[in-house]
Coordinates of C-alpha atoms in Angstrom, one line a residue:
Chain P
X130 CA 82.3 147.0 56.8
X131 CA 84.0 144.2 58.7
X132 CA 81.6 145.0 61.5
X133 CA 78.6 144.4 59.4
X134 CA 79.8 141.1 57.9
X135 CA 80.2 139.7 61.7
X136 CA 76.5 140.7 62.3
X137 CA 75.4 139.3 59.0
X138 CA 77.0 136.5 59.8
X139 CA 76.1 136.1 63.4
X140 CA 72.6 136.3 61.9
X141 CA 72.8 133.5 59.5
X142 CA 74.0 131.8 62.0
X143 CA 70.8 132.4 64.6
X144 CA 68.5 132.5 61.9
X145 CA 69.9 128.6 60.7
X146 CA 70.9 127.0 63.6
X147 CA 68.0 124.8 62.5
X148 CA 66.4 122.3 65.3
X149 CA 69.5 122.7 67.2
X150 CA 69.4 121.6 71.5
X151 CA 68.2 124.9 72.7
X152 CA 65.3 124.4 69.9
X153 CA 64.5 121.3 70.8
X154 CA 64.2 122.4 74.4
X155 CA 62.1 125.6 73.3
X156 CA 59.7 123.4 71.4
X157 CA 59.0 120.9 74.1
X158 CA 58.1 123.8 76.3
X159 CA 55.9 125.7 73.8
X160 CA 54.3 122.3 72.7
X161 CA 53.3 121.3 76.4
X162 CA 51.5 124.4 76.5
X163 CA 49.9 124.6 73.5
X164 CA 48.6 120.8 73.9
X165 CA 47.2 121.4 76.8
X166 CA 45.1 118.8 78.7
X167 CA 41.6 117.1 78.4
X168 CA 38.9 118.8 76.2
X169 CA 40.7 121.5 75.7
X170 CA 43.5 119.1 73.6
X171 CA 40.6 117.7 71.9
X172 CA 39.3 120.9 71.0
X173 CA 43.3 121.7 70.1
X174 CA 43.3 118.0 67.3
X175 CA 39.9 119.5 66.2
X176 CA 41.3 122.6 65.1
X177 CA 44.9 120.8 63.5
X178 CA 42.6 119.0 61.5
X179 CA 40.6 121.2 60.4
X180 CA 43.3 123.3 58.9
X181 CA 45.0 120.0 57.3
X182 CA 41.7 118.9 55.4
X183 CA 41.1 122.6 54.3
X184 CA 44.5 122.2 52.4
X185 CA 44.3 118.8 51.0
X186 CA 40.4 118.3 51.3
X187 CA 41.3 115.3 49.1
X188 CA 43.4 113.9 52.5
X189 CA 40.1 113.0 54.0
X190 CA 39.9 109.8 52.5
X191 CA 42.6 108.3 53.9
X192 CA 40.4 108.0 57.0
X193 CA 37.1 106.5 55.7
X194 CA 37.9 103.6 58.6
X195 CA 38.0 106.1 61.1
X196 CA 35.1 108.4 60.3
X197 CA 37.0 111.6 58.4
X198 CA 34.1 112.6 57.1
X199 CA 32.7 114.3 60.3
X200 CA 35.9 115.5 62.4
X201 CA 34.0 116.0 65.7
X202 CA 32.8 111.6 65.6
X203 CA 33.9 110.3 68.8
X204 CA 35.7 107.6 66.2
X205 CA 37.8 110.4 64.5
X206 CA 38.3 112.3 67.8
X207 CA 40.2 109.3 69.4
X208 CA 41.8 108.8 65.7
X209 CA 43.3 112.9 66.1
X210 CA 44.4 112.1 69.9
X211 CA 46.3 108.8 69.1
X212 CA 48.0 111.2 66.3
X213 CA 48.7 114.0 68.6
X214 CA 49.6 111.6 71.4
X215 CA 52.2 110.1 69.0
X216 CA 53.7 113.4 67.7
X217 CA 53.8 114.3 71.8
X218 CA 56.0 111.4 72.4
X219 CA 58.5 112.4 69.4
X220 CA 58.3 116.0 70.9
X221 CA 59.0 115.1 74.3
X222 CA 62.1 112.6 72.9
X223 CA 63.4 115.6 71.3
X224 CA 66.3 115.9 73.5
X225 CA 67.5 111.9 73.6
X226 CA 68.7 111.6 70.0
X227 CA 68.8 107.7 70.2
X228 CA 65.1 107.3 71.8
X229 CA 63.9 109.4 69.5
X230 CA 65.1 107.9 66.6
X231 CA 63.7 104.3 68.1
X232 CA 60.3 106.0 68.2
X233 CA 60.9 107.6 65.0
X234 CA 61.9 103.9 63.5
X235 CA 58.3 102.5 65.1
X236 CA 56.2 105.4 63.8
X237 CA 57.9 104.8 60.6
X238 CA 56.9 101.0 60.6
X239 CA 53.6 101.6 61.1
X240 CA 53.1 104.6 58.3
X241 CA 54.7 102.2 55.9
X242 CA 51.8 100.3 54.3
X243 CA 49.5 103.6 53.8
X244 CA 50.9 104.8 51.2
X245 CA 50.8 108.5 52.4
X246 CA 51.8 110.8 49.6
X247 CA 55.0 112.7 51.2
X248 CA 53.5 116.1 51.1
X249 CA 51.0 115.4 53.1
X250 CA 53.8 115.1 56.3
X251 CA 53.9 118.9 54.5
X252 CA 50.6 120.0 54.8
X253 CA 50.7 118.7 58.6
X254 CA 53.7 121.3 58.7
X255 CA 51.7 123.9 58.0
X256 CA 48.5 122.9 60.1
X257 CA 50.9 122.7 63.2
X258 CA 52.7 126.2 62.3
X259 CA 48.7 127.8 62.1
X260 CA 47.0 126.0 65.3
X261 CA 50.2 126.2 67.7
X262 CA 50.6 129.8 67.2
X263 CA 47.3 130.4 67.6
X264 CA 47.2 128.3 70.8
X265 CA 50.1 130.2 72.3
X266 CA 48.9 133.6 71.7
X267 CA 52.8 134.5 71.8
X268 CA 55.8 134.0 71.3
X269 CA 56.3 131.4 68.8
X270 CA 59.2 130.2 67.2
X271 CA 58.4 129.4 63.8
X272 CA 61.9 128.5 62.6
X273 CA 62.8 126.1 65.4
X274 CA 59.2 124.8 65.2
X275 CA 59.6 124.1 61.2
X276 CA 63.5 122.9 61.6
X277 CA 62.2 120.5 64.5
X278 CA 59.0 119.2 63.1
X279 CA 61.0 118.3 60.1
X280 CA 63.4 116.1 61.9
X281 CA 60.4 114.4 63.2
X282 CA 58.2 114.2 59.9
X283 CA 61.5 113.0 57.8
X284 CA 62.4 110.3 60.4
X285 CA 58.4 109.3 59.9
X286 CA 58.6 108.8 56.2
X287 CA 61.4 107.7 54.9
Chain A
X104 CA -19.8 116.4 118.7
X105 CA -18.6 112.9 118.5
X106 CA -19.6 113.0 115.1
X107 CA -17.3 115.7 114.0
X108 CA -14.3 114.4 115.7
X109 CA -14.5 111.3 114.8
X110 CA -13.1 111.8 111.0
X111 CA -10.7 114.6 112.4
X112 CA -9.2 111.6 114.1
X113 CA -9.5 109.1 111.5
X114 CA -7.7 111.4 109.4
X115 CA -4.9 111.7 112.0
X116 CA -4.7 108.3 112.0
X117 CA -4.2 108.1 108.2
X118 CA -1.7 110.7 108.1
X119 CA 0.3 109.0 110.8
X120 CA 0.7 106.0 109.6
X121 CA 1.3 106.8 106.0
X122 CA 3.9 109.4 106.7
X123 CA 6.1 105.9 108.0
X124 CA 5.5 104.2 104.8
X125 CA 5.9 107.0 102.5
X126 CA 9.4 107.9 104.3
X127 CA 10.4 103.7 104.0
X128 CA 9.4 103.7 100.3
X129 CA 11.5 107.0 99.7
X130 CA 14.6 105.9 101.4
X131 CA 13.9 102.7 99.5
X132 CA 13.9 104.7 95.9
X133 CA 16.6 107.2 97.4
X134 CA 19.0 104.2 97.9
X135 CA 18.3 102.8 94.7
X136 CA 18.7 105.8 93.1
X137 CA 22.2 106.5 95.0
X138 CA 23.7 102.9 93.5
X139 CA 22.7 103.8 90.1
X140 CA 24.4 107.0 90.3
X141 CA 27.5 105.4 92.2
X142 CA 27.6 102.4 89.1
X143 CA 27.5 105.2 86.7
X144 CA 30.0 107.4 88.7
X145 CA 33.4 105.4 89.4
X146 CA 35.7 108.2 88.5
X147 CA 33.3 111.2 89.4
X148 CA 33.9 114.7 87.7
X149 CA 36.3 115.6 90.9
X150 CA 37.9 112.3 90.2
X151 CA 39.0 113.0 86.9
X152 CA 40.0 116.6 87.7
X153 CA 42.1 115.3 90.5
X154 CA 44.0 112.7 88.5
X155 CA 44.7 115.3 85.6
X156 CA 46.0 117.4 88.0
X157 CA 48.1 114.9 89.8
X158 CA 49.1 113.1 86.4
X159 CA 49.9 116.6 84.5
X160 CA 52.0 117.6 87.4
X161 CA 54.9 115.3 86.0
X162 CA 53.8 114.1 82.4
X163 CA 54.1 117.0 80.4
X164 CA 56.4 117.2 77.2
X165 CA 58.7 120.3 78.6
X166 CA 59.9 117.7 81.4
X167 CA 63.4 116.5 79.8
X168 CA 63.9 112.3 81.4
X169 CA 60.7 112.8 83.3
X170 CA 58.9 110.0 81.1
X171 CA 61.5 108.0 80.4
X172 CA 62.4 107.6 84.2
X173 CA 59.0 107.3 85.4
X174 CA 58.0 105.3 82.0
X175 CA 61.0 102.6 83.2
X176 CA 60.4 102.5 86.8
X177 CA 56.4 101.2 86.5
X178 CA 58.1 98.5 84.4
X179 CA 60.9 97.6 86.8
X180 CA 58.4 97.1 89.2
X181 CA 55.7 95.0 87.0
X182 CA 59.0 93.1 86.0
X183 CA 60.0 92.4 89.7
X184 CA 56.4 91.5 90.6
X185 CA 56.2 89.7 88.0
X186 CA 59.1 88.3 85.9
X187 CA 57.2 86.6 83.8
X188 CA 55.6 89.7 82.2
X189 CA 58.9 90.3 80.7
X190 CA 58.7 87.5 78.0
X191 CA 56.0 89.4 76.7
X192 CA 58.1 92.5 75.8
X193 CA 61.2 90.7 74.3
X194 CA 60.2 92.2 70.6
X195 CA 61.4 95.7 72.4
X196 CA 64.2 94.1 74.4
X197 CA 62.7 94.0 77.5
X198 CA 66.1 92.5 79.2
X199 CA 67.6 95.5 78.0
X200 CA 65.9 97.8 79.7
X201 CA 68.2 100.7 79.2
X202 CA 68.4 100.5 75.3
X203 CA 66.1 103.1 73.3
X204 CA 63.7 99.9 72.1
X205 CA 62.8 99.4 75.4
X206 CA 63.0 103.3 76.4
X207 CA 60.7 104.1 73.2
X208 CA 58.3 101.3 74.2
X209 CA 57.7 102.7 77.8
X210 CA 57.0 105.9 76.0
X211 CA 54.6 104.6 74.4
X212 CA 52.8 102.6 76.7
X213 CA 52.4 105.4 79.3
X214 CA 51.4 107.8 76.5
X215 CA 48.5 105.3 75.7
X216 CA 47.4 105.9 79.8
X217 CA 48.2 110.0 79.0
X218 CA 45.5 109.6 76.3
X219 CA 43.1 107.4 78.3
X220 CA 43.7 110.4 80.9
X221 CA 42.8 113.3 78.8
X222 CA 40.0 111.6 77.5
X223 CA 37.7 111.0 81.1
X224 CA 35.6 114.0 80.7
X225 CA 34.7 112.6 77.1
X226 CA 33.4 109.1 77.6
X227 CA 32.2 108.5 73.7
X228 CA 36.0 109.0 72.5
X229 CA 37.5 107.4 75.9
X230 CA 35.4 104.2 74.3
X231 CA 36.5 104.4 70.9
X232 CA 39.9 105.1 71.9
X233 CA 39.7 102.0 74.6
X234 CA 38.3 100.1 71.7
X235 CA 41.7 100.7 69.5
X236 CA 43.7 99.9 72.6
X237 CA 42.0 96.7 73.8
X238 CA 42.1 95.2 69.9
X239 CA 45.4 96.4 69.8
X240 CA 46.3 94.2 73.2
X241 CA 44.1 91.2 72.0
X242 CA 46.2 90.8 69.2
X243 CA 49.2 89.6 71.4
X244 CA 49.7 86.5 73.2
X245 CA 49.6 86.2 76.3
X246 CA 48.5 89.9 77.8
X247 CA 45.6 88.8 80.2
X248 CA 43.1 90.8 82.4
X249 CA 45.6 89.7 85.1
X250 CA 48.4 91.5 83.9
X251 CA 46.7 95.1 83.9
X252 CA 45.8 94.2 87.3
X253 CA 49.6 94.2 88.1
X254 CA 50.5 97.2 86.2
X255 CA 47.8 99.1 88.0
X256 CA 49.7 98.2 90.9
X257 CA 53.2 99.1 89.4
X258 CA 52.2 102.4 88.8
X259 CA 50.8 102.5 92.8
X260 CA 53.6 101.9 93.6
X261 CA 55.5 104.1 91.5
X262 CA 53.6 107.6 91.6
X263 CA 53.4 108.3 95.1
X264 CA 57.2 108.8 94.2
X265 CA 56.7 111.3 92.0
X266 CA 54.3 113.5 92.4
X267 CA 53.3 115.1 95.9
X268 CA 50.3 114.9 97.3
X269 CA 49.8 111.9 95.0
X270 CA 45.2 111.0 95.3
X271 CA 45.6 107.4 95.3
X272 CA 41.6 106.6 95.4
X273 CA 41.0 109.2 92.7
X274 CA 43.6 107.7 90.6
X275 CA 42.9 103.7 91.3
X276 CA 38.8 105.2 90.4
X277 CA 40.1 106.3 87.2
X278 CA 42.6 103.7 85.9
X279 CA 40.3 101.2 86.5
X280 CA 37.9 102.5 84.5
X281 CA 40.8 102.8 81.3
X282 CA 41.8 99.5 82.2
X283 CA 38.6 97.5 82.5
X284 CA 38.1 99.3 78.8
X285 CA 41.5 97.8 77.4
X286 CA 41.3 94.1 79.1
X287 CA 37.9 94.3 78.3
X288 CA 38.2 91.8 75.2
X289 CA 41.6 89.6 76.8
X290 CA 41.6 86.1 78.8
X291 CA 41.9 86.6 82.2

């Protein structure tokens, strides 16, 4: 009995240890690979926004000034890299607590006057737990990914 | 018998001295044709290949302090180059160059060359994207033509350092070409 409260407990534990260091270290790694490099990280934006705008169609319009009508416009193409290119700096800051949270504090400044409705940071959630999986073929860690990607989306928005 | 040779021989004569003319005018359009291509080619297809390759080597996210060292030390150098340049970065506390402002800013600024980078083989989104970048640089006083000039040479200076087998003519092909899209618009 004793034994299998231990285990239970020793699984809560592993199952919440949330965006933790090792986390953060397994993220970087996974992300790197599933970004990629040149068309393929293009191709990689294309396919994160396609599965953001088939949840919140509606989302499109917050980028009329950078053509979110036709995902593949060289316009919105740069628009998805300088997104991704941002969410690879937070990534790779994972690990430095007090960079991170400098970068956070910049990217927060600059989402400040768009008035993005908070579940959208949601939506982008999901997108990322569909395409990076999908990128990696395997081995995907979908709690340390959600726990880790929350620190970054909170820090963000608030 | 005269008769018949003589147009067998004026036709030699043609021939041979056409065939010189017709070879000048081709090497004429040849060359021309080879500077159009070279204008259109700074940072050729093994160019850009190169570079990734050289640039991916050390950039990537999995790299814990990699960008953050390497983000600092083009800086340092710019800064010693030029200490001028670091008036321009006081908002992120340039004189600080250990505090996470300035560490977050040198993020950002060599993740803006990461996405240049990534973007060579796609010249109608490297151009968009340089558009963004140059109007974002316009906007502050004092960046000049002249000071991407002496970044390119900070990071010259600095890769080699870093990454084995660094191809410096590949890479000075290609960051001109994302840094002539960015000054494009600033004083000189």
């Amino acid at each position: 009995m004793l034994k299998i409260a231990v285990l239970v407990l020793l699984c809560a534990v592993a199952t919440h240890a949330g965006c933790g260091s090792l986390q953060r270290l397994k993220v970087k790694s996974q992300w790197s690979q599933a970004f990629g490099v040149g068309t393929d990280r293009e191709a990689f934006g294309t396919a994160l926004w396609k599965a953001i705008f088939a949840q919140a169609p509606e989302s499109r319009d917050l980028f009329k000034r950078v053509k979110g009508d036709d995902v593949t416009s060289p316009d919105f193409q740069a628009h998805s890299m300088r997104v991704l290119s941002a969410l690879d700096q937070c990534i790779s800051l994972l690990d430095d607590e007090a960079d991170l949270n400098a970068q956070l504090a910049h990217l927060n400044g600059q989402h400040d006057d768009r008035n993005i409705p908070s579940n959208y940071f949601n939506v982008m959630g999901e997108a990322i737990m569909q395409v990076v999986p999908a990128q990696l073929g395997r081995c995907f860690d979908r709690d340390a990914w959600a726990a880790c990607f929350e620190v970054i989306s909170q820090g963000v928005k608030k | 018998m005269g008769g018949l040779l003589t147009p067998e021989l004026g036709e030699l004569s043609l021939t041979t001295l056409t065939l010189p003319i017709m070879k000048v005018l081709g090497a004429v359009v040849l060359l021309g044709l080879l500077a159009y291509a070279n204008a259109g080619c700074r940072c050729s297809a093994d160019d850009i290949k190169q570079v990734l390759q050289d640039w991916e080597s050390v950039w990537g996210a999995e790299f814990t302090g990699r960008r953050v060292s390497i983000a600092q030390a083009v800086f340092a150098d710019l800064f010693s180059n030029v200490p001028a340049a670091k008036g321009l970065f006081g908002r992120v506390n340039a004189d600080n160059p250990d505090s996470p402002e300035f560490k977050a800013h040198c993020i950002r600024v060599v993740n803006g060359l990461d996405l240049g980078i990534n973007l060579l083989n796609d010249p109608a989104t490297l151009e968009s994207a340089l558009g963004h970048l140059s109007d974002q640089h316009a906007a502050r006083d004092g960046v000049t033509a002249a000071g991407f000039d002496a970044i390119s040479d900070s990071f010259l200076n600095i890769l080699p350092r870093v990454i084995p087998g660094f191809n410096g003519d590949a890479w000075i092909a290609c960051f001109s070409k994302i840094a002539d899209g960015i000054s494009a618009g600033l004083p000189a």
